[in-house]
Structures are given as structure tokens and as C-alpha cells.
mmCIF file of C-alpha atoms in Angstrom:
data_model
loop_
_atom_site.group_PDB
_atom_site.id
_atom_site.type_symbol
_atom_site.label_atom_id
_atom_site.label_comp_id
_atom_site.label_asym_id
_atom_site.label_seq_id
_atom_site.Cartn_x
_atom_site.Cartn_y
_atom_site.Cartn_z
ATOM 1 C CA UNK A 1 121.368 95.202 11.947
ATOM 2 C CA UNK A 2 123.463 98.094 13.146
ATOM 3 C CA UNK A 3 122.655 101.643 12.100
ATOM 4 C CA UNK A 4 123.898 105.065 13.121
ATOM 5 C CA UNK A 5 122.094 108.257 12.179
ATOM 6 C CA UNK A 6 123.615 111.709 12.328
ATOM 7 C CA UNK A 7 120.822 113.953 11.140
ATOM 8 C CA UNK A 8 122.894 117.128 11.160
ATOM 9 C CA UNK A 9 124.889 117.288 7.954
ATOM 10 C CA UNK A 10 126.564 120.624 8.582
ATOM 11 C CA UNK A 11 126.695 123.010 11.534
ATOM 12 C CA UNK A 12 128.288 126.446 11.706
ATOM 13 C CA UNK A 13 128.908 128.252 14.975
ATOM 14 C CA UNK A 14 130.773 131.349 15.992
ATOM 15 C CA UNK A 15 133.868 130.811 18.081
ATOM 16 C CA UNK A 16 133.194 130.399 21.824
ATOM 17 C CA UNK A 17 129.649 129.175 21.256
ATOM 18 C CA UNK A 18 128.614 125.756 22.549
ATOM 19 C CA UNK A 19 127.530 123.152 20.017
ATOM 20 C CA UNK A 20 125.896 119.730 20.321
ATOM 21 C CA UNK A 21 126.253 117.014 17.708
ATOM 22 C CA UNK A 22 123.454 114.459 17.654
ATOM 23 C CA UNK A 23 123.781 110.715 17.199
ATOM 24 C CA UNK A 24 121.002 108.122 17.222
ATOM 25 C CA UNK A 25 121.737 104.432 16.861
ATOM 26 C CA UNK A 26 119.927 101.162 16.252
ATOM 27 C CA UNK A 27 121.118 97.737 17.314
ATOM 28 C CA UNK A 28 119.685 94.413 18.416
ATOM 29 C CA UNK A 29 122.720 93.644 20.546
ATOM 30 C CA UNK A 30 122.334 93.922 24.298
ATOM 31 C CA UNK A 31 126.024 94.680 24.637
ATOM 32 C CA UNK A 32 127.488 97.259 22.310
ATOM 33 C CA UNK A 33 129.970 100.095 22.187
ATOM 34 C CA UNK A 34 129.627 103.643 20.943
ATOM 35 C CA UNK A 35 132.422 105.840 19.665
ATOM 36 C CA UNK A 36 133.053 109.356 18.462
ATOM 37 C CA UNK A 37 135.791 110.115 15.959
ATOM 38 C CA UNK A 38 137.013 113.435 14.582
ATOM 39 C CA UNK A 39 138.186 113.789 10.991
ATOM 40 C CA UNK A 40 140.086 117.042 10.425
ATOM 41 C CA UNK A 41 140.901 118.288 6.920
ATOM 42 C CA UNK A 42 144.048 116.137 6.931
ATOM 43 C CA UNK A 43 141.735 113.140 6.685
ATOM 44 C CA UNK A 44 142.945 110.990 9.550
ATOM 45 C CA UNK A 45 140.219 109.781 11.892
ATOM 46 C CA UNK A 46 141.056 110.614 15.502
ATOM 47 C CA UNK A 47 139.498 108.607 18.326
ATOM 48 C CA UNK A 48 137.724 110.766 20.907
ATOM 49 C CA UNK A 49 135.707 108.518 23.205
ATOM 50 C CA UNK A 50 134.226 105.057 23.736
ATOM 51 C CA UNK A 51 131.163 104.178 25.852
ATOM 52 C CA UNK A 52 129.820 100.781 26.860
ATOM 53 C CA UNK A 53 126.111 100.035 26.571
ATOM 54 C CA UNK A 54 125.930 99.109 30.237
ATOM 55 C CA UNK A 55 127.470 102.370 31.444
ATOM 56 C CA UNK A 56 125.183 105.355 30.982
ATOM 57 C CA UNK A 57 127.270 107.697 33.060
ATOM 58 C CA UNK A 58 127.911 110.876 31.162
ATOM 59 C CA UNK A 59 131.464 112.000 30.680
ATOM 60 C CA UNK A 60 133.289 115.296 30.529
ATOM 61 C CA UNK A 61 136.790 115.746 29.207
ATOM 62 C CA UNK A 62 137.939 119.328 29.075
ATOM 63 C CA UNK A 63 135.670 121.170 26.650
ATOM 64 C CA UNK A 64 134.107 117.921 25.449
ATOM 65 C CA UNK A 65 131.157 116.142 27.040
ATOM 66 C CA UNK A 66 129.042 113.187 26.038
ATOM 67 C CA UNK A 67 125.419 112.367 26.914
ATOM 68 C CA UNK A 68 124.504 108.694 26.514
ATOM 69 C CA UNK A 69 120.808 107.795 26.905
ATOM 70 C CA UNK A 70 119.758 104.225 26.210
ATOM 71 C CA UNK A 71 116.074 105.106 26.527
ATOM 72 C CA UNK A 72 116.299 107.259 23.416
ATOM 73 C CA UNK A 73 119.200 105.376 21.759
ATOM 74 C CA UNK A 74 121.205 108.561 21.622
ATOM 75 C CA UNK A 75 124.839 109.409 22.209
ATOM 76 C CA UNK A 76 125.231 113.145 21.801
ATOM 77 C CA UNK A 77 128.472 115.092 21.856
ATOM 78 C CA UNK A 78 128.824 118.665 23.111
ATOM 79 C CA UNK A 79 131.741 121.017 22.585
ATOM 80 C CA UNK A 80 131.813 123.910 25.023
ATOM 81 C CA UNK A 81 133.374 127.239 24.048
ATOM 82 C CA UNK A 82 134.143 126.067 20.528
ATOM 83 C CA UNK A 83 137.442 126.968 18.867
ATOM 84 C CA UNK A 84 138.484 127.221 15.243
ATOM 85 C CA UNK A 85 140.603 124.073 15.688
ATOM 86 C CA UNK A 86 137.403 122.156 16.398
ATOM 87 C CA UNK A 87 136.411 122.546 12.743
ATOM 88 C CA UNK A 88 136.228 119.019 11.337
ATOM 89 C CA UNK A 89 133.835 116.240 10.413
ATOM 90 C CA UNK A 90 132.675 114.299 13.446
ATOM 91 C CA UNK A 91 131.566 110.682 13.168
ATOM 92 C CA UNK A 92 129.548 108.637 15.587
ATOM 93 C CA UNK A 93 130.120 104.880 15.339
ATOM 94 C CA UNK A 94 128.744 101.654 16.802
ATOM 95 C CA UNK A 95 130.334 98.265 17.402
ATOM 96 C CA UNK A 96 128.246 95.279 18.354
ATOM 97 C CA UNK A 97 128.855 92.194 20.440
ATOM 98 C CA UNK A 98 131.325 89.610 19.233
ATOM 99 C CA UNK A 99 129.193 87.637 16.803
ATOM 100 C CA UNK A 100 130.959 87.541 13.469
ATOM 101 C CA UNK A 101 134.462 87.989 14.782
ATOM 102 C CA UNK A 102 134.992 91.253 12.968
ATOM 103 C CA UNK A 103 133.764 93.763 15.513
ATOM 104 C CA UNK A 104 133.962 96.383 12.832
ATOM 105 C CA UNK A 105 132.617 99.869 13.334
ATOM 106 C CA UNK A 106 129.377 101.074 11.778
ATOM 107 C CA UNK A 107 129.660 104.787 11.105
ATOM 108 C CA UNK A 108 127.121 107.527 10.662
ATOM 109 C CA UNK A 109 127.394 109.887 7.726
ATOM 110 C CA UNK A 110 129.148 112.506 9.818
ATOM 111 C CA UNK A 111 128.480 116.096 10.843
ATOM 112 C CA UNK A 112 130.695 118.811 9.392
ATOM 113 C CA UNK A 113 131.351 121.430 12.051
ATOM 114 C CA UNK A 114 132.665 124.828 11.033
ATOM 115 C CA UNK A 115 133.729 127.226 13.754
ATOM 116 C CA UNK A 116 133.839 130.800 12.497
ATOM 117 C CA UNK A 117 136.399 133.080 14.143
ATOM 118 C CA UNK B 1 155.153 106.064 18.967
ATOM 119 C CA UNK B 2 154.395 105.615 15.312
ATOM 120 C CA UNK B 3 150.782 105.483 14.269
ATOM 121 C CA UNK B 4 149.165 103.646 11.396
ATOM 122 C CA UNK B 5 150.755 104.540 8.090
ATOM 123 C CA UNK B 6 149.416 104.011 4.586
ATOM 124 C CA UNK B 7 150.975 104.303 1.168
ATOM 125 C CA UNK B 8 150.597 105.740 -1.310
ATOM 126 C CA UNK B 9 148.616 108.693 0.004
ATOM 127 C CA UNK B 10 147.233 109.364 -3.460
ATOM 128 C CA UNK B 11 146.800 107.049 -6.393
ATOM 129 C CA UNK B 12 145.431 107.776 -9.822
ATOM 130 C CA UNK B 13 144.641 104.741 -11.921
ATOM 131 C CA UNK B 14 143.221 104.346 -15.362
ATOM 132 C CA UNK B 15 140.126 102.251 -15.587
ATOM 133 C CA UNK B 16 141.091 98.613 -15.857
ATOM 134 C CA UNK B 17 144.424 98.927 -14.049
ATOM 135 C CA UNK B 18 145.292 96.965 -10.938
ATOM 136 C CA UNK B 19 146.285 98.829 -7.764
ATOM 137 C CA UNK B 20 147.842 97.804 -4.457
ATOM 138 C CA UNK B 21 147.396 99.812 -1.293
ATOM 139 C CA UNK B 22 149.637 99.254 1.705
ATOM 140 C CA UNK B 23 148.940 99.547 5.418
ATOM 141 C CA UNK B 24 151.474 99.474 8.245
ATOM 142 C CA UNK B 25 149.563 99.058 11.515
ATOM 143 C CA UNK B 26 150.767 100.033 14.945
ATOM 144 C CA UNK B 27 153.357 97.489 16.057
ATOM 145 C CA UNK B 28 151.847 94.692 18.107
ATOM 146 C CA UNK B 29 148.260 95.380 17.135
ATOM 147 C CA UNK B 30 146.376 92.164 16.603
ATOM 148 C CA UNK B 31 143.376 93.460 14.681
ATOM 149 C CA UNK B 32 143.505 95.187 11.316
ATOM 150 C CA UNK B 33 140.553 96.634 9.410
ATOM 151 C CA UNK B 34 140.074 98.104 5.959
ATOM 152 C CA UNK B 35 137.336 100.654 5.308
ATOM 153 C CA UNK B 36 136.186 102.475 2.188
ATOM 154 C CA UNK B 37 135.058 106.098 2.508
ATOM 155 C CA UNK B 38 133.176 107.680 -0.362
ATOM 156 C CA UNK B 39 133.052 111.452 -0.635
ATOM 157 C CA UNK B 40 130.770 112.935 1.995
ATOM 158 C CA UNK B 41 130.072 109.590 3.635
ATOM 159 C CA UNK B 42 131.200 107.708 6.678
ATOM 160 C CA UNK B 43 133.700 104.873 6.354
ATOM 161 C CA UNK B 44 132.262 101.490 5.412
ATOM 162 C CA UNK B 45 133.773 98.200 6.484
ATOM 163 C CA UNK B 46 135.562 96.083 3.904
ATOM 164 C CA UNK B 47 137.501 93.360 5.679
ATOM 165 C CA UNK B 48 139.080 92.324 8.981
ATOM 166 C CA UNK B 49 142.233 90.448 9.998
ATOM 167 C CA UNK B 50 143.147 88.954 13.323
ATOM 168 C CA UNK B 51 146.892 88.550 13.015
ATOM 169 C CA UNK B 52 147.349 86.850 9.630
ATOM 170 C CA UNK B 53 143.875 85.326 9.478
ATOM 171 C CA UNK B 54 141.222 87.082 7.426
ATOM 172 C CA UNK B 55 138.178 86.473 9.610
ATOM 173 C CA UNK B 56 135.666 88.628 7.780
ATOM 174 C CA UNK B 57 135.578 89.826 4.193
ATOM 175 C CA UNK B 58 131.865 90.399 3.989
ATOM 176 C CA UNK B 59 132.272 94.068 3.115
ATOM 177 C CA UNK B 60 134.393 93.575 0.004
ATOM 178 C CA UNK B 61 132.187 94.881 -2.829
ATOM 179 C CA UNK B 62 133.276 92.396 -5.479
ATOM 180 C CA UNK B 63 135.748 89.645 -6.249
ATOM 181 C CA UNK B 64 138.006 92.293 -7.754
ATOM 182 C CA UNK B 65 138.933 93.258 -4.199
ATOM 183 C CA UNK B 66 141.487 91.160 -2.363
ATOM 184 C CA UNK B 67 143.327 91.741 0.905
ATOM 185 C CA UNK B 68 146.150 89.949 2.655
ATOM 186 C CA UNK B 69 148.243 90.183 5.796
ATOM 187 C CA UNK B 70 150.651 87.256 5.389
ATOM 188 C CA UNK B 71 152.854 87.815 8.432
ATOM 189 C CA UNK B 72 150.300 89.389 10.705
ATOM 190 C CA UNK B 73 151.674 92.898 10.402
ATOM 191 C CA UNK B 74 151.665 94.799 7.081
ATOM 192 C CA UNK B 75 148.526 94.445 4.997
ATOM 193 C CA UNK B 76 147.853 95.032 1.319
ATOM 194 C CA UNK B 77 144.506 95.762 -0.286
ATOM 195 C CA UNK B 78 144.513 94.958 -3.977
ATOM 196 C CA UNK B 79 141.912 96.046 -6.466
ATOM 197 C CA UNK B 80 141.953 94.400 -9.869
ATOM 198 C CA UNK B 81 140.566 95.920 -13.045
ATOM 199 C CA UNK B 82 139.642 99.174 -11.319
ATOM 200 C CA UNK B 83 136.344 100.835 -12.125
ATOM 201 C CA UNK B 84 135.241 104.435 -11.624
ATOM 202 C CA UNK B 85 133.019 103.426 -8.740
ATOM 203 C CA UNK B 86 136.129 102.285 -6.883
ATOM 204 C CA UNK B 87 137.185 105.936 -6.492
ATOM 205 C CA UNK B 88 137.218 106.604 -2.748
ATOM 206 C CA UNK B 89 139.497 106.972 0.245
ATOM 207 C CA UNK B 90 140.656 103.629 1.602
ATOM 208 C CA UNK B 91 141.297 103.685 5.321
ATOM 209 C CA UNK B 92 143.236 101.182 7.348
ATOM 210 C CA UNK B 93 142.781 100.853 11.113
ATOM 211 C CA UNK B 94 144.398 98.709 13.761
ATOM 212 C CA UNK B 95 143.413 97.731 17.263
ATOM 213 C CA UNK B 96 145.503 96.295 20.065
ATOM 214 C CA UNK B 97 143.220 93.365 20.779
ATOM 215 C CA UNK B 98 140.347 91.459 19.279
ATOM 216 C CA UNK B 99 136.892 92.540 20.400
ATOM 217 C CA UNK B 100 134.343 95.315 19.937
ATOM 218 C CA UNK B 101 135.349 97.373 22.927
ATOM 219 C CA UNK B 102 138.785 98.397 21.763
ATOM 220 C CA UNK B 103 139.225 101.635 19.904
ATOM 221 C CA UNK B 104 140.588 101.517 16.395
ATOM 222 C CA UNK B 105 143.440 103.752 15.314
ATOM 223 C CA UNK B 106 143.215 104.961 11.751
ATOM 224 C CA UNK B 107 145.813 105.780 9.144
ATOM 225 C CA UNK B 108 145.638 108.856 6.901
ATOM 226 C CA UNK B 109 144.083 106.879 4.075
ATOM 227 C CA UNK B 110 144.846 106.387 0.400
ATOM 228 C CA UNK B 111 142.778 108.494 -1.970
ATOM 229 C CA UNK B 112 142.164 106.439 -5.109
ATOM 230 C CA UNK B 113 140.930 108.171 -8.226
ATOM 231 C CA UNK B 114 140.010 106.018 -11.202
ATOM 232 C CA UNK B 115 139.874 107.892 -14.499
#
């Protein structure tokens, strides 16, 4: 069974602070994919990043960085020098190997980030 | 280019009414997904189409829920005899190819309120 846990329900930071959003996952698949999505107040989920289970190389994209560690089943997301526009709900999601044909995403419950100006 | 669009954006239905929610995926996208998002929760999978074929409907909560994608593009999610527990945001997503590695692009959702 696939499961994604985002233990942090809500986080508030002051603008320009760094913030890390935690994600822990469970899967029996040897090949799987991890995703982060952002859901601003408008409601539309915005794709941020995808990682393969066989590629543990961390990634940096502008102010965003991701730390994938298979040993701890974690895929954490860090925003450096946070901005008010970063305020949103962030979802971590997991997609398993092609078994049922659906390849649907399993989402965590989300972390609501509020950046205070 | 145009993203995934959904209509209506908001729908209020009286308990027992039937509703139909529409999704226009990104042109050329093979895979189409429907998700249900309750307040304060992450989206939960309902059903999946590959072109016009409904390959997985394991997430549909009851036989009152029905989805179709007859020509492999636009999809409709229909809920018959709506109940209060059906109140949620219904999200549609499309993906260029079939397979778990491809990112899904989401529409803005339809917020359904059953009174």
C-alpha cells in the first residue's frame, strides 16, 4: 500500500526565513516516483518537482531545493528566503510502479505555509 | 497553451439531485484522472482514463458516481442522488502519457456543496 505522511499541518515563518517541509512515504514498490505540488488560495494544484526512486541526487531550483533520502523514506522540500507569494498548501505525493494501470497519485494531507511580511 | 479547465467552478445541489461536472484536459493528453478533495485534506483518487478507456474506477465511493470520456478528450463526472458527504472539491488532472513517471496537470476544480 502507498502512504504519504506530512506531519506538519501548518507552518508560519517571517519573510526571508528558510523553511523545510517534511514528507515521509511508504511503499512496497521498488520503482516509484515522488512529487511536490503547490496549492495556492486559487485552488489549482501546481506541479513543482518529480523524483525517481533510483535517483537520490538532491536538486536545487532557484529558491527551492529537495532532499530525497531512501534510507529514511523522506523527500523534504526547502524554500530559501521565503516570500509572501510562497504562502500556499504544499502536497507531497507518491506514484507507484505500473501495476493497476492507473498510476494515480497518493497525496499527503498537506502543509499550509504562511509567510508573514 | 491552455491548461486543464473545469466547469462549473462552483455547484450547489440539493440533496437528491444529480450533478454533472465537466473536465477539458490539455489537448493531446492521453491520461485523465479525477480526484476528490475534502476540506483540509489531500486529493484522493477516484478514477482514471487512458484515452476513452476507463482503466481504473476503484476510487469511486459508490455506484452513484459515474465517469465517462467517450471520445478520449472531454470527461464528465456524474453524481446521482447527491448526498451531503459528496460535498468536496472535484479535481481533474491530465498527463501527456500513460505511466507513473509523468507529472499530472490539474484543473482549478469544481467545488460541490450539497445542501
